[in-house]
Backbone as JSON, one array per atom type, in Angstrom:
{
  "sequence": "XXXXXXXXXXXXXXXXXXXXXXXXXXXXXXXXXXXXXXXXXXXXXXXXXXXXXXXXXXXXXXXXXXXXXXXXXXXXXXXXXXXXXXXXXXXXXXXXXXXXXXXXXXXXXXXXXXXXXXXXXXXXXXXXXXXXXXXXXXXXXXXXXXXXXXXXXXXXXXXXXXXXXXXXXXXXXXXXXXXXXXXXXXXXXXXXXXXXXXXXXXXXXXXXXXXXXXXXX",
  "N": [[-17.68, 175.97, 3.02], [-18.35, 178.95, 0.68], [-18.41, 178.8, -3.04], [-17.03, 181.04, -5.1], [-17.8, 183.19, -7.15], [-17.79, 184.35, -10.27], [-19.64, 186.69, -12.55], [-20.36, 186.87, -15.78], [-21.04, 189.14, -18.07], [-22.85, 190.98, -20.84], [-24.66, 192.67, -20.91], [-28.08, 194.01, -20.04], [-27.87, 192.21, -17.77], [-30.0, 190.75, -16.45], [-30.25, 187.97, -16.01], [-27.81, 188.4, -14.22], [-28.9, 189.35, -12.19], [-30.58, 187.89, -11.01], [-29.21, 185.05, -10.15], [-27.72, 186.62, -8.31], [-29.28, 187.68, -6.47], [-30.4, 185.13, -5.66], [-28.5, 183.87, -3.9], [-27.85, 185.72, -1.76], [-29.17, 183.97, 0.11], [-29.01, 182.07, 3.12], [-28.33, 179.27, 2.71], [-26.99, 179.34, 0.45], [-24.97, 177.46, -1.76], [-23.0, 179.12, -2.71], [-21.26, 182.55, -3.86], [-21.31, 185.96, -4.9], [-18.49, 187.18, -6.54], [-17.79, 189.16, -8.15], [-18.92, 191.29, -10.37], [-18.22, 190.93, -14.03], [-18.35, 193.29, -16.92], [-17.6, 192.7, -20.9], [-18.3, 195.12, -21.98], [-18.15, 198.84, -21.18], [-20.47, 200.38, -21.38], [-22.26, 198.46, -20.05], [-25.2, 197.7, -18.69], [-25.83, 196.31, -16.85], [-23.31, 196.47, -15.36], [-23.86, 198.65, -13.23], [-26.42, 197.76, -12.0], [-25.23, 195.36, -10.83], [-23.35, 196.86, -8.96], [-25.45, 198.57, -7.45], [-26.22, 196.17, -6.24], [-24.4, 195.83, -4.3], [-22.16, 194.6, -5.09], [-18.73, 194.01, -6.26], [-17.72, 195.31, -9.82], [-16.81, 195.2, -12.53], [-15.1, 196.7, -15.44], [-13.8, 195.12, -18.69], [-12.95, 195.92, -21.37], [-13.57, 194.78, -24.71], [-13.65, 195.81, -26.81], [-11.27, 196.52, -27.47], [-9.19, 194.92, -28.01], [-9.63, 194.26, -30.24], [-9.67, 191.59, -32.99], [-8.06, 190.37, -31.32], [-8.47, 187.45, -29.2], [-7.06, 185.82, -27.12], [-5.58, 187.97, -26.09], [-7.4, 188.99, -24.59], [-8.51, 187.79, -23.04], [-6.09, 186.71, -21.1], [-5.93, 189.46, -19.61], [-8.81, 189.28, -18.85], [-8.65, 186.78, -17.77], [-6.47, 187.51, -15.41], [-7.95, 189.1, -14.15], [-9.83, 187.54, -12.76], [-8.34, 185.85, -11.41], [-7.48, 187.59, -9.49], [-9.72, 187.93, -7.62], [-10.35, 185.48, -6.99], [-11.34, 183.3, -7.86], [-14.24, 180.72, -8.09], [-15.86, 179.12, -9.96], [-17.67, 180.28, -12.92], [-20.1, 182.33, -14.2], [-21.79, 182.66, -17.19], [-23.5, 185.41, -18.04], [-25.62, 186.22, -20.78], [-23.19, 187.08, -22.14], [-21.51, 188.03, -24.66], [-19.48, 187.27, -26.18], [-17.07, 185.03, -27.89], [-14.46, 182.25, -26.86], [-11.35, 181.45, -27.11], [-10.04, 178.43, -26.98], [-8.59, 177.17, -25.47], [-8.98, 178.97, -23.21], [-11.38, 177.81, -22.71], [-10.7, 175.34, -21.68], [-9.68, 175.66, -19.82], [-10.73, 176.21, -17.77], [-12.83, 174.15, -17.59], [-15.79, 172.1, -16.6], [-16.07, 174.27, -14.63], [-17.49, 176.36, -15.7], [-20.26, 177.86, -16.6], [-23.16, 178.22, -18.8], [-26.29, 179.53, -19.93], [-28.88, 179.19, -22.0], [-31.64, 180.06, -24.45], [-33.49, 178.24, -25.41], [-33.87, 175.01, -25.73], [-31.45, 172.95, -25.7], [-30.3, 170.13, -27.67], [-31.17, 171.99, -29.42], [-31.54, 174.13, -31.53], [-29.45, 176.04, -31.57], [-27.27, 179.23, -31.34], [-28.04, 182.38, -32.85], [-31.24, 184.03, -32.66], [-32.69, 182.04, -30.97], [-35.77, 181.91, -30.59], [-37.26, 182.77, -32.91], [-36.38, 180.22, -34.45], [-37.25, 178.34, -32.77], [-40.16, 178.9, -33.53], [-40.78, 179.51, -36.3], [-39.89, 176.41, -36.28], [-41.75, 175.41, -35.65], [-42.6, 173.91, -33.21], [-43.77, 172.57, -30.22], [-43.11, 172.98, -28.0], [-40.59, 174.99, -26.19], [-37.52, 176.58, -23.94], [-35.13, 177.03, -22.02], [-31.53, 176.13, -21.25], [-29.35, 175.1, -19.27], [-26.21, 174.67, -18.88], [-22.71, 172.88, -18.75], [-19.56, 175.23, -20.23], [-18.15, 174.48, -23.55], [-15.54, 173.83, -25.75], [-16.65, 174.18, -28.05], [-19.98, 176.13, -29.46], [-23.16, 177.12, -27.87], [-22.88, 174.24, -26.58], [-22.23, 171.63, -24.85], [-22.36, 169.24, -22.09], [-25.31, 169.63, -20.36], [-26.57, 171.06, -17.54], [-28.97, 171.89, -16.84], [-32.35, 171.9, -17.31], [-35.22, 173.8, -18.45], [-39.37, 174.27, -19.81], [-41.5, 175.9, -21.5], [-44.71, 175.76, -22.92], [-45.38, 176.66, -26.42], [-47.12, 178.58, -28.24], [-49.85, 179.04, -30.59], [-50.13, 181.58, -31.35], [-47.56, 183.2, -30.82], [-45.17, 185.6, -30.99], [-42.01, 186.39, -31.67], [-40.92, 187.83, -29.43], [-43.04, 187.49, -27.61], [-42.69, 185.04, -26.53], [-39.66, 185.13, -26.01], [-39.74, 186.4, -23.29], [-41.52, 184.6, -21.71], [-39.59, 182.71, -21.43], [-37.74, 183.81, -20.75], [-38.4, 184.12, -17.9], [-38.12, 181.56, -17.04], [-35.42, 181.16, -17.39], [-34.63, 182.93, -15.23], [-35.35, 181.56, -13.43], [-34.14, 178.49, -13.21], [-31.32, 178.89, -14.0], [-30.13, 179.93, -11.34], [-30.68, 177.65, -9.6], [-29.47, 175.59, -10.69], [-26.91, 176.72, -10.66], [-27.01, 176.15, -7.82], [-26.42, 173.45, -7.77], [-24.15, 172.5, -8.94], [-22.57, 174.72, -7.37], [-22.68, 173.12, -4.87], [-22.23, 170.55, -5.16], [-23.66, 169.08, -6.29], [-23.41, 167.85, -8.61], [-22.2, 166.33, -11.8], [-19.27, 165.64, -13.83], [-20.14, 162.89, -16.28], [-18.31, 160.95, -18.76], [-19.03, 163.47, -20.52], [-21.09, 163.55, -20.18], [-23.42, 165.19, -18.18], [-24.38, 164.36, -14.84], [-26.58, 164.71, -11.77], [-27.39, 164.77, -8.5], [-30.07, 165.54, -8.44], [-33.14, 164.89, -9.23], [-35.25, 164.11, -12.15], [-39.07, 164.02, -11.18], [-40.83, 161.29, -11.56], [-43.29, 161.65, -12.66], [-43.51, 164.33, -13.33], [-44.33, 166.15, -16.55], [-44.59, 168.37, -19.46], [-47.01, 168.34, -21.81], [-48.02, 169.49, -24.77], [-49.88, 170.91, -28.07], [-52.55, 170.74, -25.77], [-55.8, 169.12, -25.59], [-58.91, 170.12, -24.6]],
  "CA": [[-17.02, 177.05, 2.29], [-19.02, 178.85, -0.38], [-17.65, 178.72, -4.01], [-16.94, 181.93, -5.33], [-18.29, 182.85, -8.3], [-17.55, 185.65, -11.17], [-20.72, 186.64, -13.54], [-19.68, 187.47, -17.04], [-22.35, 190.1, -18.76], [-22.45, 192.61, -22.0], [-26.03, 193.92, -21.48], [-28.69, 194.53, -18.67], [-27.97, 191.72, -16.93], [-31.06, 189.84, -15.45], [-29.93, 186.3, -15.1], [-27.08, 188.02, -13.48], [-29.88, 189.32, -11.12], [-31.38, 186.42, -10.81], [-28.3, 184.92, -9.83], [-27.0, 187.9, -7.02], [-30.13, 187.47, -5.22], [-30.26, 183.53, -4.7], [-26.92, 183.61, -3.41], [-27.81, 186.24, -0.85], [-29.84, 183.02, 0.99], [-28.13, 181.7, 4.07], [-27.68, 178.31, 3.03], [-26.66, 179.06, -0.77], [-23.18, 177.11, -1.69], [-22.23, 180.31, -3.91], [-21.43, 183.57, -3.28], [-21.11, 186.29, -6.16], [-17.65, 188.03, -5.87], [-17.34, 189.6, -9.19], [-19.82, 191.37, -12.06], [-17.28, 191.62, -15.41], [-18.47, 192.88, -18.26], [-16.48, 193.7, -22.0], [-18.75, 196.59, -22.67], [-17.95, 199.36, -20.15], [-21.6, 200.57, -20.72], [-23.63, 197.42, -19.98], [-26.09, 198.53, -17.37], [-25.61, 195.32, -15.81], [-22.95, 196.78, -14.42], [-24.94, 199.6, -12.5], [-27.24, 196.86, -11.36], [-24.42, 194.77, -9.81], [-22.94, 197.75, -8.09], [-26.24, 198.76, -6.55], [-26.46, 195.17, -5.35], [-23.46, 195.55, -3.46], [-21.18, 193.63, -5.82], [-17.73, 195.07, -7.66], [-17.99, 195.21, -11.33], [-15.37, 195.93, -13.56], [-15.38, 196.62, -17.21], [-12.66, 195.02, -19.6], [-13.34, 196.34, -22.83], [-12.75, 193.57, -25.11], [-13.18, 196.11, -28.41], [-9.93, 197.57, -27.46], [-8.37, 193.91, -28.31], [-9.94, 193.48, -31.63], [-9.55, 189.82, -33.09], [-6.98, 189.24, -29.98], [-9.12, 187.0, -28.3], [-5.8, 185.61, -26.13], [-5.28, 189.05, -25.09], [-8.62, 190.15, -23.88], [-8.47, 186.38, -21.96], [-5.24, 187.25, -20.38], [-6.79, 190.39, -18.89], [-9.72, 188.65, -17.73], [-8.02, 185.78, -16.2], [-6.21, 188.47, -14.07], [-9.0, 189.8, -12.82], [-10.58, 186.15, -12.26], [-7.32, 185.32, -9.87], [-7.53, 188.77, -8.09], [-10.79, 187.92, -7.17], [-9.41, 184.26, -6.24], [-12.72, 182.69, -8.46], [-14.19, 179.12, -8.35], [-16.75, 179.23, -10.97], [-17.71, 181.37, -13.71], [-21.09, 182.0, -15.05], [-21.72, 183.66, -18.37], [-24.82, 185.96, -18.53], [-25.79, 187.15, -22.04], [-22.05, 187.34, -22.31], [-21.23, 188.19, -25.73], [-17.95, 187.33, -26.88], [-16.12, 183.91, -27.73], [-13.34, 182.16, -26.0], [-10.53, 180.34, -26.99], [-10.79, 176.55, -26.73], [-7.53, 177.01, -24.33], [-9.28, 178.87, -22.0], [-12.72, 176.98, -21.85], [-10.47, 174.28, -21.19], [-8.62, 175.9, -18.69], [-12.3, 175.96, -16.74], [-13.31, 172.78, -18.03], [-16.21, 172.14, -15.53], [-16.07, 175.39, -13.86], [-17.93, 177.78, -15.98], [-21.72, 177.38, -17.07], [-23.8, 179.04, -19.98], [-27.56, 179.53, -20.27], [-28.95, 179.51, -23.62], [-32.73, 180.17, -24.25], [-34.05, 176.62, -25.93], [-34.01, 173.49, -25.35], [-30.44, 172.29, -26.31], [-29.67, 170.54, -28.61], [-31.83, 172.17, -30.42], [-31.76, 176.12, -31.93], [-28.11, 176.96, -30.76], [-26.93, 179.99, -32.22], [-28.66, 183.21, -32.81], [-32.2, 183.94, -32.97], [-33.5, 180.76, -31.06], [-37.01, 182.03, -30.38], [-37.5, 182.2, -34.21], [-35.89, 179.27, -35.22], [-38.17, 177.39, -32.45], [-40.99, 179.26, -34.1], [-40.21, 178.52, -37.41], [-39.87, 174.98, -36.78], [-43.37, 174.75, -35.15], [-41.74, 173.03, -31.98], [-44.86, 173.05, -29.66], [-42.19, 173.44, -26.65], [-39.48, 175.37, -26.01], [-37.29, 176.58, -22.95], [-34.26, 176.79, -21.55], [-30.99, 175.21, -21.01], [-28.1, 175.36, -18.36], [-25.21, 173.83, -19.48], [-21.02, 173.98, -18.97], [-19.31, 175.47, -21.32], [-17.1, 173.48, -23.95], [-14.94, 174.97, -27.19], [-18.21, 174.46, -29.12], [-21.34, 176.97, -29.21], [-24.05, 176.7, -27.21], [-22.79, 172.96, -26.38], [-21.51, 171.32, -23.39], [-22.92, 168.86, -20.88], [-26.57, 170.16, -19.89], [-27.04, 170.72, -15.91], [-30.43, 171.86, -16.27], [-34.0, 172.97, -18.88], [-36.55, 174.16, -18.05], [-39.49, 173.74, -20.68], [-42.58, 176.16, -21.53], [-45.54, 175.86, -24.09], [-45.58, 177.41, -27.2], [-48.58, 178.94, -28.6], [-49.33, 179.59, -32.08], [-50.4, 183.26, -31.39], [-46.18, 183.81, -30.24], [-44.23, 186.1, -31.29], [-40.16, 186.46, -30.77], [-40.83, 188.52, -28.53], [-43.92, 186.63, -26.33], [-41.92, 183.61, -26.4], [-38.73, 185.46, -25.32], [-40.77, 186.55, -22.24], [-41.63, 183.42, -20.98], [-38.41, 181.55, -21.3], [-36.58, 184.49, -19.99], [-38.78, 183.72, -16.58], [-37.81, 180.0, -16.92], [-34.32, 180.98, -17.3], [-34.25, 183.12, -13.74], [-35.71, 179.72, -12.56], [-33.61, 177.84, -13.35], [-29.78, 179.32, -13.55], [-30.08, 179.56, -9.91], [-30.82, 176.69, -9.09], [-28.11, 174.79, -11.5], [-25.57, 177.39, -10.23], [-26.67, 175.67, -6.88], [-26.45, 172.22, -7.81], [-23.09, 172.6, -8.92], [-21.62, 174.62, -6.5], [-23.08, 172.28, -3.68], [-21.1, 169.41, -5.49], [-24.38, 167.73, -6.36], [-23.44, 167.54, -10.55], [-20.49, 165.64, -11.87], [-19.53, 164.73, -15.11], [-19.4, 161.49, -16.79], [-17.99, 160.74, -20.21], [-19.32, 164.65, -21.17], [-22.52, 163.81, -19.35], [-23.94, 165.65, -16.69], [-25.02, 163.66, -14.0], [-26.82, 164.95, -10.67], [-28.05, 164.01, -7.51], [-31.24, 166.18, -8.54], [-33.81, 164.1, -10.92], [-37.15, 165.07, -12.15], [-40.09, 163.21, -10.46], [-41.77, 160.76, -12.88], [-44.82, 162.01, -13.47], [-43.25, 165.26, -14.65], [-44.41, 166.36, -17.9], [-45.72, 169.01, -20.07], [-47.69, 168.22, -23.09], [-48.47, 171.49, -25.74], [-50.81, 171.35, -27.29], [-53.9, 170.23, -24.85], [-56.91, 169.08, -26.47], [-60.25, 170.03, -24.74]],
  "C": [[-17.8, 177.32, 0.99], [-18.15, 178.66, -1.73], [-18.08, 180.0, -4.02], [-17.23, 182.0, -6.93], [-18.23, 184.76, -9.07], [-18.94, 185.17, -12.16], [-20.19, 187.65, -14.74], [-21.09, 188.25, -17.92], [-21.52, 190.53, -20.24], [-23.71, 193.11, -21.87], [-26.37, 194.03, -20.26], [-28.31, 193.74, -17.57], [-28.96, 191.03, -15.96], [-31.02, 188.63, -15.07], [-28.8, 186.63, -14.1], [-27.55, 188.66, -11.79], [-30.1, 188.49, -10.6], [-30.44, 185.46, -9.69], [-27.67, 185.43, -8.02], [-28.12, 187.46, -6.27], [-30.46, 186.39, -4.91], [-29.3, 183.68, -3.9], [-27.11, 184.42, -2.52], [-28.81, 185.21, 0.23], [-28.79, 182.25, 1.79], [-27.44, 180.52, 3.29], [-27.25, 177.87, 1.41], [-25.64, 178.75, -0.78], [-22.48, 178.0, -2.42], [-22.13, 181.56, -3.32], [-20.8, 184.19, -4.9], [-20.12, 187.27, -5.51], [-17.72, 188.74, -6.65], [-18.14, 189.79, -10.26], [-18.36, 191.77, -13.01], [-18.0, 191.7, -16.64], [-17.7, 193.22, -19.43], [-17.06, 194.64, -22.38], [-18.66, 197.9, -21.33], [-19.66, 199.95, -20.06], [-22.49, 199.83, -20.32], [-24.36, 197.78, -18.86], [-26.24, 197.52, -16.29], [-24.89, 195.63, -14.68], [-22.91, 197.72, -12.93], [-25.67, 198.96, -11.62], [-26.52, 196.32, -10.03], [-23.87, 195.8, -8.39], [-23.91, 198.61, -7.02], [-26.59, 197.55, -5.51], [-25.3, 195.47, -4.33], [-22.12, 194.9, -3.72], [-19.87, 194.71, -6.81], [-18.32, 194.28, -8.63], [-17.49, 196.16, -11.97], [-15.76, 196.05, -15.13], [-13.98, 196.2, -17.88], [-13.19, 194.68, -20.79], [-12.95, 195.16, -23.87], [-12.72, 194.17, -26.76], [-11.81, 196.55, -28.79], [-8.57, 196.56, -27.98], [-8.65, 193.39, -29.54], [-10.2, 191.85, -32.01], [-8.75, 189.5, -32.07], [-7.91, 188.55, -28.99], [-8.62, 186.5, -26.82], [-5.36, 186.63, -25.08], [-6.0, 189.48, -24.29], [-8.73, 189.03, -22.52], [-7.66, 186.21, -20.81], [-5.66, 188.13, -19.14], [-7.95, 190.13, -18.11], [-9.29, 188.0, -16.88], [-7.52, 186.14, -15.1], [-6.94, 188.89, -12.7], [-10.03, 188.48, -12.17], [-9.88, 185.61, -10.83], [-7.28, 186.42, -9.0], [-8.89, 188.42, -7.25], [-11.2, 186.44, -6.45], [-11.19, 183.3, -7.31], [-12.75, 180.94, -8.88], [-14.73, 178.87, -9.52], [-17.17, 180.16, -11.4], [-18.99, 181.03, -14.37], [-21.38, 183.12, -15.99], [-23.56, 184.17, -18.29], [-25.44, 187.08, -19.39], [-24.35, 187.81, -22.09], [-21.59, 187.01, -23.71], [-19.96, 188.23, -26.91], [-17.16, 185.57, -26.63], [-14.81, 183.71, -27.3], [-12.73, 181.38, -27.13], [-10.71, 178.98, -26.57], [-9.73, 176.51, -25.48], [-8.39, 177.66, -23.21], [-10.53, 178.41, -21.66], [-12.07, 176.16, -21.25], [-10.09, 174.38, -20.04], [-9.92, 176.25, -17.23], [-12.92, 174.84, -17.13], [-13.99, 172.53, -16.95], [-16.51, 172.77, -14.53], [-16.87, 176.44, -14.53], [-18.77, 177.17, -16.83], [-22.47, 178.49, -17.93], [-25.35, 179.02, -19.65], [-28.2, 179.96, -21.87], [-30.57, 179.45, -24.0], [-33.52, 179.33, -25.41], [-33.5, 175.97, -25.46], [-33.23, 172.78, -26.33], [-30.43, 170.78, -26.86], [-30.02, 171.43, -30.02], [-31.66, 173.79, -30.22], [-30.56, 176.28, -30.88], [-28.09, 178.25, -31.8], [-27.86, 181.44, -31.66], [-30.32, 182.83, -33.1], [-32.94, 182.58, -32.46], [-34.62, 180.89, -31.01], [-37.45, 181.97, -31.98], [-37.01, 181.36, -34.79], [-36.79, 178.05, -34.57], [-39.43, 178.06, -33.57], [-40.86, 178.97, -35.81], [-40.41, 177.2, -37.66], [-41.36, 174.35, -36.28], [-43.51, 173.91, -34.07], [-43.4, 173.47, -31.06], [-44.59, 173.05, -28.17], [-41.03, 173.49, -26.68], [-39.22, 175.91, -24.35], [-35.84, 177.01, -22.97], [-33.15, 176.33, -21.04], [-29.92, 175.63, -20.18], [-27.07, 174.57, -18.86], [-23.57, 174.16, -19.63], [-20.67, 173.89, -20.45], [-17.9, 174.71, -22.04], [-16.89, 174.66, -25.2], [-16.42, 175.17, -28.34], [-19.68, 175.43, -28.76], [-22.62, 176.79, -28.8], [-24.08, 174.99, -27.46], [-22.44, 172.74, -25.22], [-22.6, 170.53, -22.81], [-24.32, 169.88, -20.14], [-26.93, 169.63, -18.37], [-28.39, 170.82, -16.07], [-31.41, 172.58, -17.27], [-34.65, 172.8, -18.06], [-37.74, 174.26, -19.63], [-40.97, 175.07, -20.68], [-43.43, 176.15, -22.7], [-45.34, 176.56, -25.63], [-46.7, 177.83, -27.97], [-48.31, 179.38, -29.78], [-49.67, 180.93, -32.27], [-48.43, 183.83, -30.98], [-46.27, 184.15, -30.79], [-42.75, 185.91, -31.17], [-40.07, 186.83, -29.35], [-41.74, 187.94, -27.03], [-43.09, 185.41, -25.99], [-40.76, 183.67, -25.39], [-38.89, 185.7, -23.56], [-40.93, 185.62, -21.33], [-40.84, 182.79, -20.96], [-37.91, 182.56, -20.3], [-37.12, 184.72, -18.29], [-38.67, 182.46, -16.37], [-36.43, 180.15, -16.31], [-33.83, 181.94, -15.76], [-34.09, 181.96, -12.53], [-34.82, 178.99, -12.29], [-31.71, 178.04, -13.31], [-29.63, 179.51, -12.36], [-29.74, 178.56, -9.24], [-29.87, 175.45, -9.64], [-26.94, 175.27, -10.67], [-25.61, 176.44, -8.38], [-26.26, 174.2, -6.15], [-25.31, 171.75, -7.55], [-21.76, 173.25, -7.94], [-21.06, 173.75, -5.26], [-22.61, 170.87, -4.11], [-21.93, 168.4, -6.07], [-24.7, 167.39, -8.24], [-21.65, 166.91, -10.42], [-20.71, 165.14, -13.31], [-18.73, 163.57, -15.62], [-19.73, 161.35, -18.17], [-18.92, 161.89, -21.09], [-21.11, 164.33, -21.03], [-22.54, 164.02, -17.9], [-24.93, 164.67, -16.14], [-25.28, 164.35, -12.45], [-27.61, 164.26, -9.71], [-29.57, 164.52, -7.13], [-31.88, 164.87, -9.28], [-34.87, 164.21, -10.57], [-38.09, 163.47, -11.53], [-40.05, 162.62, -11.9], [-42.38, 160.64, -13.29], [-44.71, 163.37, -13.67], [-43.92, 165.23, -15.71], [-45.26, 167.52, -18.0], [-45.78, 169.1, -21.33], [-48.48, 169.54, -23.97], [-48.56, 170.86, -27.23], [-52.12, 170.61, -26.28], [-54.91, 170.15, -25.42], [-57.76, 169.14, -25.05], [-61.4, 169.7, -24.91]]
}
């Protein structure tokens, strides 16, 4: 039985690309029932609906500071749609600690560094900035705290001192197709579990993994 799975947007939507088209593979454990986003124009939702996918809009400016209310309204449309897991992509609006909890384990974030490090806004300049000579990607469920939670899965690429925000952004944001996929399939397929607010899977990196930045010559 696949898990069913709602993708939460506010903009173009490419991880929730990324996403829609793994899941159209025979032997994916997910299936995407549901694009929602709170901006009725996100173009994501255009995307989804050419994939083949509904996608609803619930406006969440129309609730102001009611964050309870706009949560309400979602959750509705989460149980019409009967949903196992929830993944947020470039989904722009905070929850309530009641209802992360109320998915506790069910609903996963992507955040573009290499958690714990540069949560927040702006992580491509805050890696840059700090002179980090690798950054990346992180999968990770979501808890009442901001870009926190139990980490299913990073991905990791170079940094060069010619970046920009923008070159940097670039190359993670092809890590992070990589990789949210393949978390989303870890988890649906039962092969993550958490212990004492660590993620543990039945994935694990080889041990001669690594990449070293920079490379001497």
């Amino acid at each position: 039985m696949k898990r069913r799975v709602a993708i939460l947007i506010s903009g173009r939507g490419s991880n929730m690309t990324a996403l829609v088209e793994a899941a159209r593979a025979q032997d994916f454990p997910a299936e995407t029932v549901v694009v929602i986003s709170n901006k009725a124009d996100a173009a994501g939702l255009l995307r989804a609906r050419a994939a083949g996918i509904p996608a609803i809009a619930i406006e969440s400016k129309a609730y102001g500071q009611d964050r309870a209310g706009f949560e309400t309204k979602l959750q509705a449309a989460l149980d019409d749609y009967r949903v196992d897991l929830i993944c947020l992509g470039g989904f722009m609006r905070l929850f309530t600690a009641a209802f992360v909890q109320r998915w506790h384990g069910r609903m996963l974030n992507i955040h573009p560094s290499l958690l714990p490090s540069f949560p927040g806004l702006d992580p491509h300049g805050q890696a840059l900035r700090a002179g980090v000579k690798i950054s990346g990607a992180t999968v990770h469920f979501v808890i009442p705290e901001t870009d926190a939670g139990p980490i299913v899965m990073q991905g990791a690429v170079a940094v060069r001192d010619d970046d920009t925000a923008e070159t940097l952004s670039a190359r993670i944001l092809e890590i992070e197709h990589r990789i949210y996929p393949e978390a989303l399939r870890l988890v649906a397929g039962g092969g993550a579990r958490l212990e004492d607010d660590i993620c543990k899977s039945t994935a694990n990196a080889k041990s001669h993994d690594s990449l070293i930045s920079p490379t001497v010559i």
